[in-house]
Amino acid sequence: MTVCVEQSVPVEPQVVEEKNHSNTNELVLDGGFVEPSNEATGGFDAPEVNAFGHTFRDYDAESERKKQVEEFYRLNHINQTYEFVQKMREEYKKLDKLEMSIWECCELLNEVVDESDPDLDEPQIEHLLQSAEAIRKDYPNEDWLHLTALIHDLGKVLLLPRFGELPQWAVVGDTHPLGCAFDESIVHHKYFKENPDINNPIYQTKNGIYEEGCGLENVTISWGHDDYMYLVAKENGTTLPPAALFIIRYHSFYPMHSSGAYKHLMNDEDVENLKWVNIFNKYDLYSKSKSRVDIEKVKPYYLSLIKKKSSDGKGWYEKRSWPIERLFIPSLILQSRLLCSTVRTMKVIFSKF
Ligand SMILES: O[C@H]1[C@H](O)[C@@H](O)[C@H](O)[C@@H](O)[C@H]1O
Ligand SMILES: [Fe+2]
Ligand SMILES: [Fe+2]
């Protein structure tokens, strides 16, 4: 299936500074103020507790999700090794065959529940729309942010049988670097003691195999929906702004964006882009709730956003269709812990106008 995607680019954002006030976020874009219109819209105020009555991201709270989430991180920390990530990246960055529209891909997430998340047990299409609607309310003019929110978790389709049915530990959850020491701030850090990389002394140093200030671009991050969706967008020549790609690629890298870890590996560009991730994160995290978005009601807006044309005739994507392909790779050597003996990878590409 091929669907035309023609989108608009109203502004090319350049964040100079972000200020936080009690009720509003204020973004300084290239010298001018772009304020979220909280007053006009009612805005988005972060709730104090999640749908289960606990504070957000409390991995120790005795909640109904605790056991499952902890087991998820145990498997994630044991199985995500430097070598595993290299293999997955190599295989998944090839693009071919299967095609589908962005919206169709969103709808597939109706079947997906994220086992790593202590704050949400709703189907993931709800999360896409909850976060996009929340950020849209506060930043009505930044439609690139609405679109970024809509697609940021699409990579979770890797969990579905037709896309390879990767195990949850290889798709969702927070991410972290491989090839250097595991920071203490990583959720359920204790489970790294069973990770084979722990036996490589170089991997256990602060910089590991990396140079100080080398830039996150050069750092191998645990494999999952972030990196996959980033590869999809990049390999298909997206014209979304660099900040959008950074958000997609690192929104689950909580040790970096929320705990301030791994700063020594970042370069100036990363530091600049981090400001956008921090803004996005508020909506990604605190929009998680039991109140469902009326999908049919908001669908026309997102479809129009996906199809919208910019004044220069270019959209967010230089290419206009979004084929998703499935590829059978019998030769991929997998760790024995992986649940399947072969992996089918799903690729998304954009064909030319
Ligand atoms: O980006 C988020 C975040 O990292 C959550 O902690 C995780 O549970 C989700 O799987 C992911 O989508
Ligand atoms: Fe995510
Ligand atoms: Fe998300």
Short mmCIF file of C-alpha atoms and ligand atoms in Angstrom, two decimals:
data_model
loop_
_atom_site.label_atom_id
_atom_site.label_comp_id
_atom_site.label_asym_id
_atom_site.label_seq_id
_atom_site.Cartn_x
_atom_site.Cartn_y
_atom_site.Cartn_z
CA MET A 1 0.00 0.00 0.00
CA THR A 2 1.30 3.40 -0.92
CA VAL A 3 -0.06 6.64 0.39
CA CYS A 4 1.08 10.09 -0.59
CA VAL A 5 2.64 12.07 2.21
CA GLU A 6 2.94 15.76 1.55
CA GLN A 7 3.52 17.84 4.60
CA SER A 8 4.19 21.41 5.50
CA VAL A 9 7.11 23.01 7.28
CA PRO A 10 6.02 26.29 8.80
CA VAL A 11 9.18 27.01 10.73
CA GLU A 12 12.70 25.68 10.86
CA PRO A 13 13.18 25.84 14.62
CA GLN A 14 16.37 27.05 16.21
CA VAL A 15 16.21 26.88 19.95
CA VAL A 16 18.34 29.44 21.66
CA GLU A 17 17.06 29.10 25.16
CA GLU A 18 14.31 27.42 27.10
CA LYS A 19 12.84 28.84 30.28
CA ASN A 20 10.48 27.13 32.63
CA HIS A 21 7.79 29.01 34.46
CA SER A 22 5.31 27.64 36.91
CA ASN A 23 2.58 27.19 34.35
CA THR A 24 4.08 27.72 30.96
CA ASN A 25 7.03 26.69 28.92
CA GLU A 26 8.64 29.46 27.01
CA LEU A 27 10.66 28.70 23.96
CA VAL A 28 12.95 31.23 22.46
CA LEU A 29 13.18 30.49 18.80
CA ASP A 30 15.79 32.42 16.91
CA GLY A 31 15.31 35.51 19.04
CA GLY A 32 11.49 35.45 19.01
CA PHE A 33 9.17 33.98 21.61
CA VAL A 34 6.97 31.03 20.86
CA GLU A 35 4.80 30.43 23.86
CA PRO A 36 2.52 27.52 24.48
CA SER A 37 -0.99 28.88 24.60
CA ASN A 38 -1.95 27.43 27.98
CA GLU A 39 -4.21 30.35 28.77
CA ALA A 40 -6.12 30.03 25.51
CA THR A 41 -6.51 26.27 25.51
CA GLY A 42 -6.47 25.25 29.12
CA GLY A 43 -3.02 23.84 28.39
CA PHE A 44 -1.45 20.65 29.61
CA ASP A 45 -0.63 20.42 33.30
CA ALA A 46 1.42 17.46 34.38
CA PRO A 47 -0.63 15.30 36.75
CA GLU A 48 0.95 14.29 40.05
CA VAL A 49 -0.02 10.65 39.89
CA ASN A 50 -0.38 8.12 37.11
CA ALA A 51 -3.42 6.00 36.26
CA PHE A 52 -2.46 3.52 38.99
CA GLY A 53 -2.24 6.14 41.74
CA HIS A 54 1.57 6.27 41.89
CA THR A 55 4.06 8.92 40.91
CA PHE A 56 5.24 8.61 37.32
CA ARG A 57 8.19 6.33 36.62
CA ASP A 58 8.21 4.83 40.09
CA TYR A 59 9.73 1.43 39.38
CA ASP A 60 9.63 0.38 43.04
CA ALA A 61 6.01 1.21 43.81
CA GLU A 62 3.89 -1.82 44.68
CA SER A 63 1.68 -1.51 41.65
CA GLU A 64 -0.08 -4.11 39.54
CA ARG A 65 2.52 -3.54 36.83
CA LYS A 66 5.65 -3.73 38.99
CA LYS A 67 6.48 -7.42 38.52
CA GLN A 68 6.06 -7.40 34.76
CA VAL A 69 8.06 -4.21 34.32
CA GLU A 70 10.92 -5.50 36.47
CA GLU A 71 11.04 -8.77 34.56
CA PHE A 72 11.14 -6.75 31.34
CA TYR A 73 14.22 -4.83 32.51
CA ARG A 74 15.90 -8.00 33.77
CA LEU A 75 15.70 -9.49 30.28
CA ASN A 76 16.58 -6.18 28.62
CA HIS A 77 19.72 -5.71 30.71
CA ILE A 78 20.89 -9.27 30.26
CA ASN A 79 20.34 -9.49 26.51
CA GLN A 80 21.22 -6.08 25.10
CA THR A 81 24.93 -6.36 24.39
CA TYR A 82 27.20 -4.28 22.18
CA GLU A 83 27.38 -7.11 19.65
CA PHE A 84 23.62 -7.63 19.60
CA VAL A 85 22.95 -3.97 18.83
CA GLN A 86 25.51 -3.91 16.01
CA LYS A 87 23.82 -6.88 14.37
CA MET A 88 20.33 -5.47 14.71
CA ARG A 89 21.34 -2.06 13.28
CA GLU A 90 23.05 -3.64 10.31
CA GLU A 91 20.04 -5.74 9.44
CA TYR A 92 17.33 -3.16 10.06
CA LYS A 93 18.85 -0.32 8.14
CA LYS A 94 18.35 -2.16 4.83
CA LEU A 95 15.17 -1.02 3.14
CA ASP A 96 12.79 -2.91 0.80
CA LYS A 97 9.32 -4.33 0.08
CA LEU A 98 6.30 -3.90 2.39
CA GLU A 99 4.43 -0.62 2.07
CA MET A 100 1.92 1.12 4.31
CA SER A 101 0.77 4.58 5.23
CA ILE A 102 1.74 6.38 8.42
CA TRP A 103 -1.82 6.24 9.67
CA GLU A 104 -2.13 2.55 8.90
CA CYS A 105 1.04 2.00 10.87
CA CYS A 106 -0.45 3.99 13.79
CA GLU A 107 -3.50 1.74 13.71
CA LEU A 108 -1.32 -1.34 13.99
CA LEU A 109 -0.28 -0.09 17.41
CA ASN A 110 -3.83 -0.76 18.51
CA GLU A 111 -2.60 -4.30 19.13
CA VAL A 112 0.48 -3.33 21.07
CA VAL A 113 0.80 -2.96 24.85
CA ASP A 114 4.21 -1.93 26.22
CA GLU A 115 5.36 -4.24 29.04
CA SER A 116 8.12 -1.90 30.16
CA ASP A 117 5.87 0.97 31.13
CA PRO A 118 4.78 1.39 34.75
CA ASP A 119 2.45 4.26 33.79
CA LEU A 120 0.41 2.91 30.92
CA ASP A 121 -1.26 -0.34 29.94
CA GLU A 122 -3.40 1.06 27.13
CA PRO A 123 -2.83 0.16 23.46
CA GLN A 124 0.00 2.24 22.02
CA ILE A 125 -2.15 4.08 19.47
CA GLU A 126 -3.71 5.82 22.49
CA HIS A 127 -0.26 6.92 23.63
CA LEU A 128 0.64 8.32 20.21
CA LEU A 129 -2.50 10.41 20.14
CA GLN A 130 -2.43 11.34 23.82
CA SER A 131 1.09 12.74 23.50
CA ALA A 132 0.45 14.42 20.13
CA GLU A 133 -2.77 16.03 21.37
CA ALA A 134 -1.10 17.24 24.56
CA ILE A 135 1.80 18.89 22.75
CA ARG A 136 -0.54 20.28 20.10
CA LYS A 137 -2.54 22.06 22.78
CA ASP A 138 0.49 23.88 24.17
CA TYR A 139 2.30 24.42 20.87
CA PRO A 140 -0.51 24.84 18.31
CA ASN A 141 1.74 26.32 15.65
CA GLU A 142 4.57 23.79 15.82
CA ASP A 143 3.00 21.14 13.64
CA TRP A 144 6.35 19.40 13.18
CA LEU A 145 6.14 18.62 16.91
CA HIS A 146 2.63 17.20 16.51
CA LEU A 147 3.85 14.95 13.73
CA THR A 148 6.95 13.99 15.69
CA ALA A 149 4.77 12.96 18.63
CA LEU A 150 2.48 10.99 16.35
CA ILE A 151 5.33 8.93 14.89
CA HIS A 152 7.83 8.82 17.76
CA ASP A 153 6.81 5.35 18.97
CA LEU A 154 5.84 3.77 15.64
CA GLY A 155 8.93 1.57 15.83
CA LYS A 156 7.04 -0.55 18.36
CA VAL A 157 5.46 -2.37 15.41
CA LEU A 158 8.59 -4.53 15.62
CA LEU A 159 6.67 -6.46 18.27
CA LEU A 160 4.10 -7.65 15.75
CA PRO A 161 4.38 -11.04 14.01
CA ARG A 162 4.39 -9.54 10.54
CA PHE A 163 7.35 -7.37 11.46
CA GLY A 164 9.53 -10.01 13.06
CA GLU A 165 7.84 -10.34 16.45
CA LEU A 166 10.91 -9.19 18.33
CA PRO A 167 10.68 -9.74 22.08
CA GLN A 168 9.70 -6.76 24.22
CA TRP A 169 13.23 -6.42 25.61
CA ALA A 170 14.49 -5.70 22.08
CA VAL A 171 11.85 -3.09 21.26
CA VAL A 172 10.60 -1.02 24.20
CA GLY A 173 11.84 0.42 27.51
CA ASP A 174 14.42 3.05 28.35
CA THR A 175 17.65 2.95 26.38
CA HIS A 176 21.30 3.23 27.40
CA PRO A 177 24.75 3.13 25.75
CA LEU A 178 26.75 -0.04 25.20
CA GLY A 179 30.53 -0.19 25.04
CA CYS A 180 31.03 1.87 28.20
CA ALA A 181 30.05 1.66 31.86
CA PHE A 182 26.35 1.28 32.71
CA ASP A 183 25.34 4.39 34.64
CA GLU A 184 23.79 3.86 38.07
CA SER A 185 20.75 5.91 37.06
CA ILE A 186 19.57 3.21 34.64
CA VAL A 187 16.33 1.60 35.83
CA HIS A 188 16.95 -1.74 37.61
CA HIS A 189 20.69 -1.36 37.14
CA LYS A 190 21.36 -4.48 39.25
CA TYR A 191 20.46 -6.80 36.38
CA PHE A 192 23.49 -5.78 34.33
CA LYS A 193 25.59 -8.16 36.38
CA GLU A 194 24.37 -10.97 34.14
CA ASN A 195 25.14 -9.09 30.90
CA PRO A 196 28.09 -10.67 29.01
CA ASP A 197 29.56 -7.19 28.34
CA ILE A 198 30.35 -6.88 32.02
CA ASN A 199 33.28 -9.23 31.39
CA ASN A 200 34.94 -6.81 28.96
CA PRO A 201 37.09 -4.48 31.08
CA ILE A 202 37.15 -1.71 28.44
CA TYR A 203 33.35 -1.65 28.30
CA GLN A 204 33.31 -1.03 32.02
CA THR A 205 35.28 2.22 31.97
CA LYS A 206 33.63 5.64 31.95
CA ASN A 207 34.44 6.42 28.31
CA GLY A 208 34.68 2.78 27.24
CA ILE A 209 35.41 2.53 23.52
CA TYR A 210 34.46 6.20 22.95
CA GLU A 211 36.31 9.50 22.91
CA GLU A 212 35.21 12.21 25.29
CA GLY A 213 32.76 14.55 23.49
CA CYS A 214 32.48 12.24 20.46
CA GLY A 215 28.76 12.97 20.03
CA LEU A 216 25.84 10.60 20.62
CA GLU A 217 25.76 9.92 16.89
CA ASN A 218 28.89 7.82 17.44
CA VAL A 219 27.64 6.00 20.51
CA THR A 220 25.95 2.60 20.27
CA ILE A 221 22.64 2.77 22.14
CA SER A 222 20.58 -0.27 23.13
CA TRP A 223 18.40 -1.49 20.27
CA GLY A 224 14.72 -0.64 20.19
CA HIS A 225 11.91 1.42 18.74
CA ASP A 226 13.78 4.73 18.99
CA ASP A 227 16.77 3.81 16.89
CA TYR A 228 14.66 1.83 14.46
CA MET A 229 12.27 4.70 13.78
CA TYR A 230 15.23 7.06 13.49
CA LEU A 231 16.81 4.82 10.85
CA VAL A 232 13.50 4.64 9.00
CA ALA A 233 13.12 8.40 8.89
CA LYS A 234 16.75 9.11 8.07
CA GLU A 235 17.23 6.44 5.43
CA ASN A 236 14.14 7.73 3.67
CA GLY A 237 15.36 11.30 3.50
CA THR A 238 12.97 12.87 5.96
CA THR A 239 12.85 16.66 5.94
CA LEU A 240 11.70 16.82 9.54
CA PRO A 241 14.05 19.18 11.41
CA PRO A 242 17.12 17.72 13.14
CA ALA A 243 15.45 18.32 16.51
CA ALA A 244 12.63 15.97 15.49
CA LEU A 245 15.10 13.25 14.54
CA PHE A 246 16.93 13.73 17.83
CA ILE A 247 13.63 13.41 19.72
CA ILE A 248 12.73 10.22 17.87
CA ARG A 249 16.17 8.73 18.39
CA TYR A 250 16.75 9.58 22.06
CA HIS A 251 13.36 10.06 23.69
CA SER A 252 13.81 6.80 25.68
CA PHE A 253 17.37 7.66 26.72
CA TYR A 254 16.27 8.74 30.21
CA PRO A 255 19.73 8.41 31.80
CA MET A 256 20.86 11.17 29.41
CA HIS A 257 17.85 13.49 29.18
CA SER A 258 16.46 13.12 32.69
CA SER A 259 19.38 12.06 34.89
CA GLY A 260 22.16 14.06 33.23
CA ALA A 261 24.35 10.99 32.70
CA TYR A 262 26.73 10.45 29.75
CA LYS A 263 27.28 14.20 29.27
CA HIS A 264 30.96 13.43 28.62
CA LEU A 265 30.00 11.70 25.37
CA MET A 266 27.82 14.51 24.04
CA ASN A 267 28.88 17.23 21.63
CA ASP A 268 27.54 20.79 21.28
CA GLU A 269 24.81 19.79 18.85
CA ASP A 270 23.56 17.13 21.27
CA VAL A 271 23.42 19.69 24.06
CA GLU A 272 21.36 22.00 21.85
CA ASN A 273 18.96 19.24 20.78
CA LEU A 274 18.59 18.02 24.36
CA LYS A 275 16.44 21.09 25.04
CA TRP A 276 13.85 19.84 22.59
CA VAL A 277 13.86 16.34 24.05
CA ASN A 278 13.22 17.80 27.48
CA ILE A 279 10.23 19.70 26.18
CA PHE A 280 8.91 16.68 24.31
CA ASN A 281 9.45 14.40 27.30
CA LYS A 282 6.92 16.27 29.44
CA TYR A 283 4.18 15.46 26.94
CA ASP A 284 5.41 11.95 26.19
CA LEU A 285 5.40 11.02 29.89
CA TYR A 286 2.63 12.97 31.58
CA SER A 287 0.00 12.54 28.90
CA LYS A 288 -0.22 8.83 29.78
CA SER A 289 -3.65 8.26 31.27
CA LYS A 290 -6.80 6.18 31.14
CA SER A 291 -8.76 8.86 29.34
CA ARG A 292 -8.91 7.80 25.75
CA VAL A 293 -8.59 10.11 22.79
CA ASP A 294 -11.53 10.08 20.40
CA ILE A 295 -9.57 8.64 17.50
CA GLU A 296 -12.18 9.32 14.82
CA LYS A 297 -12.46 12.93 15.97
CA VAL A 298 -8.76 13.74 15.75
CA LYS A 299 -7.97 11.53 12.77
CA PRO A 300 -8.83 14.18 10.14
CA TYR A 301 -6.34 16.61 11.69
CA TYR A 302 -3.50 14.11 11.67
CA LEU A 303 -4.35 12.95 8.18
CA SER A 304 -4.30 16.56 7.01
CA LEU A 305 -0.98 17.07 8.77
CA ILE A 306 0.45 14.00 7.09
CA LYS A 307 -0.75 15.22 3.69
CA LYS A 308 -0.18 18.96 4.08
CA LYS A 309 2.06 20.75 1.61
CA SER A 310 4.54 23.42 2.56
CA SER A 311 4.81 26.70 0.68
CA ASP A 312 7.93 25.54 -1.13
CA GLY A 313 6.15 22.39 -2.27
CA LYS A 314 8.17 20.17 0.02
CA GLY A 315 6.74 18.29 2.93
CA TRP A 316 8.33 16.84 6.01
CA TYR A 317 9.49 14.06 3.80
CA GLU A 318 11.21 14.70 0.51
CA LYS A 319 9.80 11.49 -0.80
CA ARG A 320 6.13 10.98 -0.58
CA SER A 321 5.09 7.43 -0.02
CA TRP A 322 5.89 5.30 2.94
CA PRO A 323 6.40 1.69 1.98
CA ILE A 324 7.15 -0.71 4.77
CA GLU A 325 8.93 -3.84 3.80
CA ARG A 326 9.38 -7.21 5.26
CA LEU A 327 12.59 -9.07 4.71
CA PHE A 328 13.45 -12.63 5.63
CA ILE A 329 16.98 -12.98 6.93
CA PRO A 330 17.82 -16.61 7.62
CA SER A 331 21.50 -15.84 8.00
CA LEU A 332 21.26 -13.51 10.94
CA ILE A 333 23.01 -15.14 13.86
CA LEU A 334 21.04 -14.44 16.96
CA GLN A 335 21.81 -14.88 20.57
CA SER A 336 20.27 -18.06 21.85
CA ARG A 337 18.15 -16.07 24.26
CA LEU A 338 16.26 -14.45 21.39
CA LEU A 339 12.83 -16.02 21.22
CA CYS A 340 12.88 -16.87 17.51
CA SER A 341 15.48 -18.65 15.45
CA THR A 342 15.20 -16.34 12.48
CA VAL A 343 14.23 -12.73 12.27
CA ARG A 344 12.06 -11.00 9.76
CA THR A 345 12.77 -7.33 9.70
CA MET A 346 10.40 -4.59 8.74
CA LYS A 347 11.72 -1.65 6.82
CA VAL A 348 10.07 1.59 5.94
CA ILE A 349 11.10 3.53 2.90
CA PHE A 350 9.90 6.55 1.05
CA SER A 351 9.64 6.27 -2.70
CA LYS A 352 10.28 9.24 -4.97
CA PHE A 353 7.67 11.78 -6.02
O1 LIG B 1 10.09 6.11 25.38
C1 LIG B 1 9.43 5.37 26.35
C2 LIG B 1 10.12 5.36 27.69
O2 LIG B 1 11.46 5.13 27.59
C3 LIG B 1 9.45 4.43 28.68
O3 LIG B 1 10.16 4.39 29.88
C4 LIG B 1 9.29 3.06 28.13
O4 LIG B 1 8.64 2.26 29.07
C5 LIG B 1 8.59 3.05 26.81
O5 LIG B 1 8.69 1.79 26.25
C6 LIG B 1 9.17 4.02 25.81
O6 LIG B 1 8.35 4.16 24.69
FE FE B 2 9.09 5.50 23.21
FE FE B 3 6.22 7.61 23.88
#
